[in-house]
mmCIF file of C-alpha atoms and ligand atoms in Angstrom:
data_model
loop_
_atom_site.group_PDB
_atom_site.id
_atom_site.type_symbol
_atom_site.label_atom_id
_atom_site.label_comp_id
_atom_site.label_asym_id
_atom_site.label_seq_id
_atom_site.Cartn_x
_atom_site.Cartn_y
_atom_site.Cartn_z
ATOM 1 C CA MET Z 1 -49.094 227.344 -3.481
ATOM 2 C CA SER Z 2 -49.361 231.034 -4.149
ATOM 3 C CA ALA Z 3 -49.509 232.140 -7.780
ATOM 4 C CA PRO Z 4 -46.471 233.947 -9.220
ATOM 5 C CA VAL Z 5 -46.742 237.729 -9.487
ATOM 6 C CA LEU Z 6 -45.126 238.703 -12.795
ATOM 7 C CA GLU Z 7 -43.943 241.925 -14.381
ATOM 8 C CA PRO Z 8 -46.057 242.049 -17.540
ATOM 9 C CA ASP Z 9 -43.297 241.716 -20.145
ATOM 10 C CA ASP Z 10 -43.737 239.785 -23.419
ATOM 11 C CA GLU Z 11 -42.767 236.501 -21.799
ATOM 12 C CA ALA Z 12 -45.299 236.946 -18.986
ATOM 13 C CA ILE Z 13 -48.062 237.809 -21.447
ATOM 14 C CA ALA Z 14 -47.249 234.692 -23.482
ATOM 15 C CA ARG Z 15 -47.356 232.578 -20.329
ATOM 16 C CA ALA Z 16 -50.671 234.137 -19.329
ATOM 17 C CA VAL Z 17 -52.133 233.334 -22.757
ATOM 18 C CA ARG Z 18 -51.049 229.685 -22.412
ATOM 19 C CA THR Z 19 -52.648 229.590 -18.960
ATOM 20 C CA LEU Z 20 -55.910 231.009 -20.323
ATOM 21 C CA ARG Z 21 -55.982 228.558 -23.222
ATOM 22 C CA GLY Z 22 -55.608 225.730 -20.720
ATOM 23 C CA GLY Z 23 -58.652 226.914 -18.773
ATOM 24 C CA GLY Z 24 -56.626 228.705 -16.103
ATOM 25 C CA LEU Z 25 -57.310 231.874 -14.117
ATOM 26 C CA VAL Z 26 -55.176 234.990 -14.610
ATOM 27 C CA ALA Z 27 -55.448 238.111 -12.461
ATOM 28 C CA MET Z 28 -55.024 241.132 -14.739
ATOM 29 C CA PRO Z 29 -54.817 244.825 -14.047
ATOM 30 C CA THR Z 30 -57.447 247.081 -15.565
ATOM 31 C CA GLU Z 31 -57.831 250.799 -15.094
ATOM 32 C CA THR Z 32 -60.764 250.222 -12.695
ATOM 33 C CA VAL Z 33 -59.809 247.281 -10.484
ATOM 34 C CA TYR Z 34 -57.896 244.044 -10.921
ATOM 35 C CA GLY Z 35 -59.968 241.440 -12.687
ATOM 36 C CA LEU Z 36 -59.828 237.672 -12.419
ATOM 37 C CA ALA Z 37 -59.801 236.661 -16.072
ATOM 38 C CA CYS Z 38 -60.524 233.458 -17.918
ATOM 39 C CA ASP Z 39 -61.506 232.342 -21.418
ATOM 40 C CA ALA Z 40 -65.111 233.545 -21.856
ATOM 41 C CA SER Z 41 -66.030 230.437 -23.845
ATOM 42 C CA HIS Z 42 -64.526 227.848 -21.459
ATOM 43 C CA GLY Z 43 -67.277 226.431 -19.233
ATOM 44 C CA GLN Z 44 -65.000 224.640 -16.798
ATOM 45 C CA ALA Z 45 -62.731 227.658 -16.373
ATOM 46 C CA ILE Z 46 -65.767 229.834 -15.667
ATOM 47 C CA ALA Z 47 -67.112 227.367 -13.116
ATOM 48 C CA ARG Z 48 -63.701 227.424 -11.428
ATOM 49 C CA LEU Z 49 -63.798 231.215 -11.480
ATOM 50 C CA TYR Z 50 -67.161 231.313 -9.654
ATOM 51 C CA ASP Z 51 -65.792 228.805 -7.177
ATOM 52 C CA ALA Z 52 -62.600 230.814 -6.584
ATOM 53 C CA LYS Z 53 -64.627 233.960 -5.886
ATOM 54 C CA GLY Z 54 -66.939 232.023 -3.577
ATOM 55 C CA ARG Z 55 -69.962 233.617 -5.162
ATOM 56 C CA PRO Z 56 -73.051 232.150 -3.528
ATOM 57 C CA SER Z 57 -74.842 232.084 -6.851
ATOM 58 C CA PHE Z 58 -73.952 232.579 -10.476
ATOM 59 C CA ASN Z 59 -73.789 236.291 -11.181
ATOM 60 C CA PRO Z 60 -73.202 237.298 -14.787
ATOM 61 C CA LEU Z 61 -69.675 238.365 -15.686
ATOM 62 C CA ILE Z 62 -68.384 241.240 -17.778
ATOM 63 C CA ALA Z 63 -66.712 240.199 -21.047
ATOM 64 C CA HIS Z 64 -63.604 242.274 -21.741
ATOM 65 C CA VAL Z 65 -62.919 242.950 -25.401
ATOM 66 C CA ALA Z 66 -59.963 244.333 -27.355
ATOM 67 C CA ASP Z 67 -61.989 246.597 -29.632
ATOM 68 C CA GLU Z 68 -65.408 247.434 -31.008
ATOM 69 C CA ALA Z 69 -65.174 244.709 -33.659
ATOM 70 C CA MET Z 70 -64.853 242.059 -30.931
ATOM 71 C CA ALA Z 71 -67.800 243.617 -29.072
ATOM 72 C CA ARG Z 72 -69.962 243.586 -32.198
ATOM 73 C CA ARG Z 73 -69.484 239.835 -32.544
ATOM 74 C CA GLU Z 74 -70.872 239.308 -29.024
ATOM 75 C CA ALA Z 75 -73.704 241.841 -29.045
ATOM 76 C CA GLY Z 76 -76.806 242.057 -31.154
ATOM 77 C CA GLY Z 77 -78.438 245.369 -31.994
ATOM 78 C CA TRP Z 78 -75.252 247.400 -31.857
ATOM 79 C CA ASP Z 79 -76.808 249.917 -34.213
ATOM 80 C CA GLY Z 80 -80.192 249.949 -32.436
ATOM 81 C CA GLN Z 81 -81.372 252.420 -29.775
ATOM 82 C CA ARG Z 82 -80.492 255.292 -32.095
ATOM 83 C CA GLY Z 83 -76.876 254.145 -32.224
ATOM 84 C CA ALA Z 84 -76.405 254.474 -28.452
ATOM 85 C CA ALA Z 85 -73.819 251.667 -28.230
ATOM 86 C CA ALA Z 86 -71.788 253.049 -31.120
ATOM 87 C CA ARG Z 87 -71.867 256.542 -29.678
ATOM 88 C CA LEU Z 88 -71.068 255.517 -26.088
ATOM 89 C CA SER Z 89 -68.232 253.210 -27.118
ATOM 90 C CA ALA Z 90 -66.756 255.847 -29.427
ATOM 91 C CA ALA Z 91 -66.806 258.369 -26.576
ATOM 92 C CA PHE Z 92 -65.757 256.207 -23.613
ATOM 93 C CA TRP Z 93 -63.923 253.096 -24.843
ATOM 94 C CA PRO Z 94 -61.372 252.105 -23.895
ATOM 95 C CA GLY Z 95 -62.538 253.058 -20.408
ATOM 96 C CA PRO Z 96 -64.658 252.315 -17.349
ATOM 97 C CA LEU Z 97 -67.958 251.836 -19.152
ATOM 98 C CA THR Z 98 -69.747 248.490 -19.373
ATOM 99 C CA LEU Z 99 -72.583 248.138 -21.877
ATOM 100 C CA VAL Z 100 -75.297 245.536 -21.370
ATOM 101 C CA MET Z 101 -76.629 244.491 -24.772
ATOM 102 C CA PRO Z 102 -78.656 241.666 -26.275
ATOM 103 C CA PHE Z 103 -76.362 238.654 -26.754
ATOM 104 C CA ALA Z 104 -75.646 237.683 -30.356
ATOM 105 C CA THR Z 105 -76.503 233.974 -30.275
ATOM 106 C CA ASP Z 106 -75.287 233.483 -33.850
ATOM 107 C CA THR Z 107 -71.804 235.005 -33.592
ATOM 108 C CA GLY Z 108 -71.184 235.391 -29.841
ATOM 109 C CA SER Z 109 -68.650 233.163 -28.079
ATOM 110 C CA VAL Z 110 -69.302 233.962 -24.410
ATOM 111 C CA SER Z 111 -70.707 230.895 -22.668
ATOM 112 C CA ASP Z 112 -74.142 230.579 -21.075
ATOM 113 C CA LEU Z 113 -72.544 230.081 -17.686
ATOM 114 C CA ALA Z 114 -70.601 233.368 -17.861
ATOM 115 C CA ARG Z 115 -73.843 235.138 -18.768
ATOM 116 C CA ALA Z 116 -75.730 233.318 -15.979
ATOM 117 C CA GLY Z 117 -78.081 232.103 -18.666
ATOM 118 C CA LEU Z 118 -79.228 235.613 -19.524
ATOM 119 C CA PRO Z 119 -80.112 236.604 -23.088
ATOM 120 C CA THR Z 120 -77.840 239.628 -22.581
ATOM 121 C CA ILE Z 121 -74.096 240.294 -22.442
ATOM 122 C CA ALA Z 122 -72.096 242.885 -20.514
ATOM 123 C CA LEU Z 123 -69.159 244.245 -22.550
ATOM 124 C CA ARG Z 124 -66.262 246.509 -21.797
ATOM 125 C CA GLN Z 125 -62.997 247.529 -23.434
ATOM 126 C CA PRO Z 126 -60.612 248.199 -20.554
ATOM 127 C CA ASP Z 127 -58.182 251.100 -20.727
ATOM 128 C CA HIS Z 128 -55.059 249.446 -19.411
ATOM 129 C CA PRO Z 129 -52.120 248.499 -21.638
ATOM 130 C CA VAL Z 130 -51.640 245.138 -19.915
ATOM 131 C CA ALA Z 131 -55.302 244.110 -20.173
ATOM 132 C CA GLN Z 132 -55.367 245.227 -23.799
ATOM 133 C CA ARG Z 133 -52.234 243.295 -24.697
ATOM 134 C CA LEU Z 134 -53.535 240.191 -22.957
ATOM 135 C CA ILE Z 135 -56.938 240.212 -24.692
ATOM 136 C CA ARG Z 136 -55.346 240.906 -28.059
ATOM 137 C CA ALA Z 137 -52.756 238.156 -27.647
ATOM 138 C CA PHE Z 138 -55.446 235.737 -26.474
ATOM 139 C CA GLY Z 139 -57.580 236.671 -29.471
ATOM 140 C CA GLY Z 140 -61.032 236.589 -27.868
ATOM 141 C CA PRO Z 141 -63.091 237.980 -24.999
ATOM 142 C CA LEU Z 142 -61.993 237.391 -21.403
ATOM 143 C CA VAL Z 143 -64.599 237.368 -18.672
ATOM 144 C CA ALA Z 144 -63.366 238.925 -15.454
ATOM 145 C CA PRO Z 145 -65.098 239.802 -12.214
ATOM 146 C CA SER Z 146 -63.179 241.906 -9.737
ATOM 147 C CA ALA Z 147 -60.376 239.706 -8.369
ATOM 148 C CA ASN Z 148 -61.617 239.586 -4.776
ATOM 149 C CA PRO Z 149 -63.416 236.953 -2.747
ATOM 150 C CA SER Z 150 -67.153 237.579 -2.846
ATOM 151 C CA GLY Z 151 -68.137 240.252 -0.332
ATOM 152 C CA ARG Z 152 -64.681 241.812 -0.015
ATOM 153 C CA MET Z 153 -63.404 245.052 -1.446
ATOM 154 C CA SER Z 154 -62.187 245.107 -5.028
ATOM 155 C CA PRO Z 155 -58.385 244.934 -5.407
ATOM 156 C CA THR Z 156 -56.526 247.863 -6.909
ATOM 157 C CA ARG Z 157 -52.985 246.509 -6.558
ATOM 158 C CA ALA Z 158 -51.408 243.178 -7.419
ATOM 159 C CA GLU Z 159 -50.512 242.696 -3.732
ATOM 160 C CA HIS Z 160 -54.195 242.755 -2.787
ATOM 161 C CA VAL Z 161 -54.867 239.954 -5.215
ATOM 162 C CA ALA Z 162 -51.862 237.956 -4.047
ATOM 163 C CA ALA Z 163 -52.925 238.274 -0.415
ATOM 164 C CA GLU Z 164 -56.560 237.325 -0.854
ATOM 165 C CA MET Z 165 -56.643 235.127 -3.954
ATOM 166 C CA GLY Z 166 -53.041 233.993 -4.404
ATOM 167 C CA ASP Z 167 -53.823 230.344 -3.678
ATOM 168 C CA LEU Z 168 -56.806 230.238 -6.017
ATOM 169 C CA VAL Z 169 -55.429 231.736 -9.226
ATOM 170 C CA ASP Z 170 -52.696 230.542 -11.581
ATOM 171 C CA LEU Z 171 -50.937 233.783 -12.411
ATOM 172 C CA ILE Z 172 -51.012 237.434 -11.353
ATOM 173 C CA LEU Z 173 -49.901 240.139 -13.778
ATOM 174 C CA ASP Z 174 -48.613 243.181 -11.898
ATOM 175 C CA GLY Z 175 -49.668 246.349 -13.682
ATOM 176 C CA GLY Z 176 -49.201 248.664 -10.733
ATOM 177 C CA ALA Z 177 -51.982 250.543 -9.014
ATOM 178 C CA CYS Z 178 -55.284 250.814 -10.859
ATOM 179 C CA ARG Z 179 -55.948 254.183 -12.346
ATOM 180 C CA VAL Z 180 -59.669 254.373 -11.624
ATOM 181 C CA GLY Z 181 -59.916 252.164 -8.586
ATOM 182 C CA LEU Z 182 -63.687 251.992 -8.846
ATOM 183 C CA GLU Z 183 -65.545 249.439 -10.932
ATOM 184 C CA SER Z 184 -66.946 250.417 -14.291
ATOM 185 C CA THR Z 185 -70.229 252.230 -14.762
ATOM 186 C CA ILE Z 186 -72.793 249.774 -16.128
ATOM 187 C CA VAL Z 187 -75.393 250.984 -18.625
ATOM 188 C CA SER Z 188 -78.095 248.745 -20.037
ATOM 189 C CA LEU Z 189 -79.135 249.266 -23.642
ATOM 190 C CA VAL Z 190 -81.550 246.362 -23.543
ATOM 191 C CA GLY Z 191 -84.802 248.117 -22.631
ATOM 192 C CA MET Z 192 -86.692 250.948 -24.275
ATOM 193 C CA GLU Z 193 -84.280 253.573 -22.969
ATOM 194 C CA PRO Z 194 -80.709 253.481 -21.619
ATOM 195 C CA ALA Z 195 -80.581 252.638 -17.900
ATOM 196 C CA LEU Z 196 -77.845 253.082 -15.320
ATOM 197 C CA LEU Z 197 -77.417 249.696 -13.594
ATOM 198 C CA ARG Z 198 -74.315 250.503 -11.551
ATOM 199 C CA PRO Z 199 -72.691 253.834 -10.906
ATOM 200 C CA GLY Z 200 -68.951 253.544 -11.384
ATOM 201 C CA GLY Z 201 -65.871 255.102 -12.872
ATOM 202 C CA LEU Z 202 -67.729 257.435 -15.239
ATOM 203 C CA ASP Z 203 -69.772 260.507 -14.463
ATOM 204 C CA PRO Z 204 -73.377 259.777 -15.536
ATOM 205 C CA SER Z 205 -73.843 263.326 -16.753
ATOM 206 C CA ASP Z 206 -71.033 262.783 -19.270
ATOM 207 C CA LEU Z 207 -72.947 259.747 -20.503
ATOM 208 C CA GLU Z 208 -76.178 261.722 -20.725
ATOM 209 C CA GLN Z 209 -74.440 264.394 -22.717
ATOM 210 C CA VAL Z 210 -73.267 261.868 -25.306
ATOM 211 C CA LEU Z 211 -76.666 260.149 -25.359
ATOM 212 C CA GLY Z 212 -78.510 263.433 -25.617
ATOM 213 C CA ARG Z 213 -81.107 262.253 -23.099
ATOM 214 C CA PRO Z 214 -81.356 261.359 -19.413
ATOM 215 C CA LEU Z 215 -80.411 257.913 -18.148
ATOM 216 C CA ARG Z 216 -83.108 255.918 -16.427
ATOM 217 C CA GLN Z 217 -81.925 254.983 -12.909
ATOM 218 C CA GLY Z 218 -81.566 251.344 -11.961
ATOM 219 C CA GLY Z 219 -84.190 248.900 -13.054
ATOM 220 C CA ASP Z 220 -81.738 246.159 -12.341
ATOM 221 C CA ARG Z 221 -79.573 246.006 -9.257
ATOM 222 C CA PRO Z 222 -76.263 244.708 -10.536
ATOM 223 C CA ASP Z 223 -75.012 243.592 -7.162
ATOM 224 C CA ALA Z 224 -78.170 241.623 -6.446
ATOM 225 C CA PRO Z 225 -79.064 241.012 -10.048
ATOM 226 C CA SER Z 226 -82.478 240.060 -11.217
ATOM 227 C CA SER Z 227 -80.578 237.563 -13.317
ATOM 228 C CA PRO Z 228 -81.651 234.457 -11.382
ATOM 229 C CA GLY Z 229 -85.312 235.223 -12.092
ATOM 230 C CA GLN Z 230 -84.617 236.173 -15.683
ATOM 231 C CA LEU Z 231 -82.470 233.119 -15.978
ATOM 232 C CA LEU Z 232 -85.366 230.858 -15.113
ATOM 233 C CA ARG Z 233 -87.879 232.570 -17.278
ATOM 234 C CA HIS Z 234 -85.328 232.248 -20.021
ATOM 235 C CA TYR Z 235 -84.169 228.783 -19.177
ATOM 236 C CA ALA Z 236 -87.234 227.156 -17.670
ATOM 237 C CA PRO Z 237 -87.164 223.811 -19.403
ATOM 238 C CA ARG Z 238 -90.319 222.611 -21.061
ATOM 239 C CA ALA Z 239 -89.778 219.336 -19.262
ATOM 240 C CA ARG Z 240 -90.954 218.813 -15.683
ATOM 241 C CA LEU Z 241 -88.051 218.560 -13.218
ATOM 242 C CA ARG Z 242 -88.098 216.257 -10.192
ATOM 243 C CA LEU Z 243 -85.221 216.959 -7.805
ATOM 244 C CA ASN Z 244 -83.314 214.763 -5.353
ATOM 245 C CA ALA Z 245 -84.384 211.694 -7.259
ATOM 246 C CA ILE Z 246 -82.741 208.352 -6.639
ATOM 247 C CA ALA Z 247 -84.055 206.684 -9.776
ATOM 248 C CA CYS Z 248 -86.265 207.353 -12.785
ATOM 249 C CA ASP Z 249 -90.012 207.015 -12.765
ATOM 250 C CA GLU Z 250 -91.889 205.974 -15.892
ATOM 251 C CA GLY Z 251 -91.280 208.437 -18.742
ATOM 252 C CA GLU Z 252 -88.396 210.304 -17.077
ATOM 253 C CA VAL Z 253 -84.790 210.693 -18.133
ATOM 254 C CA PHE Z 254 -82.135 210.922 -15.437
ATOM 255 C CA LEU Z 255 -79.667 213.728 -14.817
ATOM 256 C CA GLY Z 256 -77.114 212.086 -12.598
ATOM 257 C CA PHE Z 257 -74.254 213.314 -10.455
ATOM 258 C CA GLY Z 258 -71.234 211.294 -9.367
ATOM 259 C CA SER Z 259 -72.094 207.680 -8.625
ATOM 260 C CA GLN Z 260 -75.807 208.553 -8.682
ATOM 261 C CA GLY Z 261 -75.361 207.290 -12.122
ATOM 262 C CA VAL Z 262 -76.756 206.884 -15.529
ATOM 263 C CA SER Z 263 -78.618 203.844 -16.722
ATOM 264 C CA GLY Z 264 -80.296 204.544 -20.067
ATOM 265 C CA SER Z 265 -78.687 205.869 -23.220
ATOM 266 C CA SER Z 266 -80.760 209.064 -23.053
ATOM 267 C CA ASP Z 267 -79.603 209.823 -19.507
ATOM 268 C CA ALA Z 268 -76.751 212.195 -18.637
ATOM 269 C CA ASN Z 269 -74.394 212.875 -15.750
ATOM 270 C CA LEU Z 270 -73.407 216.356 -14.561
ATOM 271 C CA SER Z 271 -70.072 215.005 -13.357
ATOM 272 C CA PRO Z 272 -69.283 211.285 -13.228
ATOM 273 C CA SER Z 273 -66.367 212.032 -10.886
ATOM 274 C CA GLY Z 274 -68.598 214.055 -8.543
ATOM 275 C CA SER Z 275 -66.913 217.408 -9.187
ATOM 276 C CA LEU Z 276 -69.169 220.381 -8.469
ATOM 277 C CA ILE Z 277 -67.022 222.555 -10.720
ATOM 278 C CA GLU Z 278 -67.566 220.211 -13.636
ATOM 279 C CA ALA Z 279 -71.264 219.936 -12.746
ATOM 280 C CA ALA Z 280 -71.674 223.703 -12.778
ATOM 281 C CA ALA Z 281 -69.948 223.927 -16.138
ATOM 282 C CA ASN Z 282 -72.258 221.251 -17.559
ATOM 283 C CA LEU Z 283 -75.532 222.291 -15.943
ATOM 284 C CA PHE Z 284 -77.161 224.463 -18.614
ATOM 285 C CA THR Z 285 -75.855 222.403 -21.502
ATOM 286 C CA LEU Z 286 -77.122 219.073 -20.152
ATOM 287 C CA LEU Z 287 -80.465 220.488 -19.007
ATOM 288 C CA ARG Z 288 -81.027 221.744 -22.535
ATOM 289 C CA ALA Z 289 -80.016 218.446 -24.080
ATOM 290 C CA LEU Z 290 -82.360 216.427 -21.848
ATOM 291 C CA ASP Z 291 -85.147 218.935 -22.379
ATOM 292 C CA ASP Z 292 -84.904 218.205 -26.107
ATOM 293 C CA ARG Z 293 -85.167 214.502 -25.404
ATOM 294 C CA ALA Z 294 -87.898 214.104 -22.797
ATOM 295 C CA THR Z 295 -90.888 215.692 -21.069
ATOM 296 C CA ALA Z 296 -89.739 214.787 -17.560
ATOM 297 C CA ILE Z 297 -86.293 214.894 -15.988
ATOM 298 C CA ALA Z 298 -85.334 213.301 -12.679
ATOM 299 C CA VAL Z 299 -82.281 214.974 -11.123
ATOM 300 C CA ALA Z 300 -79.940 213.297 -8.663
ATOM 301 C CA PRO Z 301 -79.216 215.029 -5.346
ATOM 302 C CA ILE Z 302 -76.435 217.621 -5.605
ATOM 303 C CA PRO Z 303 -74.500 218.394 -2.415
ATOM 304 C CA THR Z 304 -75.467 221.809 -1.001
ATOM 305 C CA ILE Z 305 -71.903 223.041 -0.535
ATOM 306 C CA GLY Z 306 -69.711 225.367 -2.602
ATOM 307 C CA LEU Z 307 -70.898 225.622 -6.178
ATOM 308 C CA GLY Z 308 -73.563 223.062 -5.280
ATOM 309 C CA LEU Z 309 -75.551 225.836 -3.583
ATOM 310 C CA ALA Z 310 -75.814 227.717 -6.869
ATOM 311 C CA ILE Z 311 -76.551 224.550 -8.810
ATOM 312 C CA ASN Z 312 -79.371 223.667 -6.392
ATOM 313 C CA ASP Z 313 -80.675 227.227 -6.521
ATOM 314 C CA ARG Z 314 -80.899 227.067 -10.307
ATOM 315 C CA LEU Z 315 -82.431 223.606 -10.266
ATOM 316 C CA GLN Z 316 -85.065 224.633 -7.719
ATOM 317 C CA ARG Z 317 -86.058 227.629 -9.801
ATOM 318 C CA ALA Z 318 -86.108 225.534 -12.940
ATOM 319 C CA ALA Z 319 -88.305 222.933 -11.209
ATOM 320 C CA ARG Z 320 -90.872 225.501 -10.109
ATOM 321 C CA ARG Z 321 -93.934 225.597 -12.338
ATOM 322 C CA GLU Z 322 -95.287 229.095 -12.964
HETATM 323 O O1 TXA W 1 -64.623 247.629 -13.557
HETATM 324 C C1 TXA W 1 -65.196 246.560 -13.613
HETATM 325 O O2 TXA W 1 -66.318 246.454 -14.097
HETATM 326 C C2 TXA W 1 -64.452 245.346 -13.076
HETATM 327 C C3 TXA W 1 -63.201 245.133 -13.931
HETATM 328 C C4 TXA W 1 -62.464 243.871 -13.589
HETATM 329 O O3 TXA W 1 -63.571 245.123 -15.304
HETATM 330 N N1 TXA W 1 -65.272 244.191 -13.066
HETATM 331 C C5 TXA W 1 -66.302 244.037 -12.181
HETATM 332 O O4 TXA W 1 -66.920 242.807 -12.306
HETATM 333 O O5 TXA W 1 -66.646 244.842 -11.370
HETATM 334 P P1 TXA W 1 -67.928 242.229 -11.195
HETATM 335 O O6 TXA W 1 -68.178 240.819 -11.626
HETATM 336 O O7 TXA W 1 -67.395 242.420 -9.841
HETATM 337 O O8 TXA W 1 -69.235 243.042 -11.417
HETATM 338 C C6 TXA W 1 -69.958 242.919 -12.626
HETATM 339 C C7 TXA W 1 -71.368 243.371 -12.458
HETATM 340 C C8 TXA W 1 -72.166 242.449 -11.585
HETATM 341 O O9 TXA W 1 -72.838 243.206 -10.611
HETATM 342 C C9 TXA W 1 -73.151 241.803 -12.543
HETATM 343 O O10 TXA W 1 -74.391 241.541 -11.952
HETATM 344 C C10 TXA W 1 -73.263 242.840 -13.637
HETATM 345 O O11 TXA W 1 -71.974 243.366 -13.751
HETATM 346 N N2 TXA W 1 -73.643 242.221 -14.921
HETATM 347 C C11 TXA W 1 -72.891 241.424 -15.708
HETATM 348 N N3 TXA W 1 -73.580 240.997 -16.785
HETATM 349 C C12 TXA W 1 -74.806 241.554 -16.681
HETATM 350 C C13 TXA W 1 -75.987 241.496 -17.476
HETATM 351 N N4 TXA W 1 -76.047 240.772 -18.591
HETATM 352 N N5 TXA W 1 -77.070 242.210 -17.058
HETATM 353 C C14 TXA W 1 -77.023 242.952 -15.918
HETATM 354 N N6 TXA W 1 -75.941 243.025 -15.115
HETATM 355 C C15 TXA W 1 -74.857 242.346 -15.485
HETATM 356 MG MG1 MG W 2 -67.124 242.827 -7.798
#
């Protein structure tokens, strides 16, 4: 069934907030492109979001915030880099600028899965009244990739979303045509100097003027992110991983899937019901938990379809010994 397309009045915003709280997916207009939003802290919703987009692997998502205060809770080092984040956000927020910052593990709420396991967080305050009202009414960050199936053009009208994603989302808020129509410019403030990761809705020379220095080009290709590699360096468990295991060997704990079940009390199951969406949502959390418990983990076979491709990709990288 195709999702309803609603005029964004107070009632529609309230309904969208209820949908988000329940782990649902809401297409929202921003000034750049329509985004497919969900609760940034809700693992299962995020797994569903990746699945709906058909992304072949987990690609980190941008967290959309209502204001600088919300951004400061998610990002560490806001005042570092000679105040670059403070200066850029003062000049260009709300607007089509995404800042990649160190993630604040103590106060941040955005889940590991939304960040693709990276120690960083991409943040943006969108300049669209509907997006702003939605984030404010929800009361926390919303992660939102462009609301298109992976590999297709980004949508700039509610009709585009309805046509391509209508069956996969719960609600579409119609905010008219997007003002910018191009995705946000992404700047990383993680390294020694600011770097342009993705050209977008802002002129880089305007950014350079505010920064008072040139932007380093690239370093990271946002559309083929180095995140999977960084993810593994960051996430590589101390424990040895043995994949496609049917049972435990001596000294191993078991990470099961579906009926490839759990026997011991220290074992875990990615999804007893065999749901790849649930397994994706649980992957990082359970790997960490087992890593704390054992020096060797045997992992049940995960089907290599849908989100299972990304799960297997992550598991294979995690199993590789450097
Ligand atoms: O204008 C936009 O940015 C739109 C609207 C909806 O806000 N969103 C958007 O999201 O374009 P998406 O998911 O299509 O693209 C986000 C890009 C991806 O290329 C991703 O790799 C990059 O941002 N990204 C997210 N977090 C990152 C991080 N921590 N480090 C480096 N790149 C990151
Ligand atoms: Mg996109």
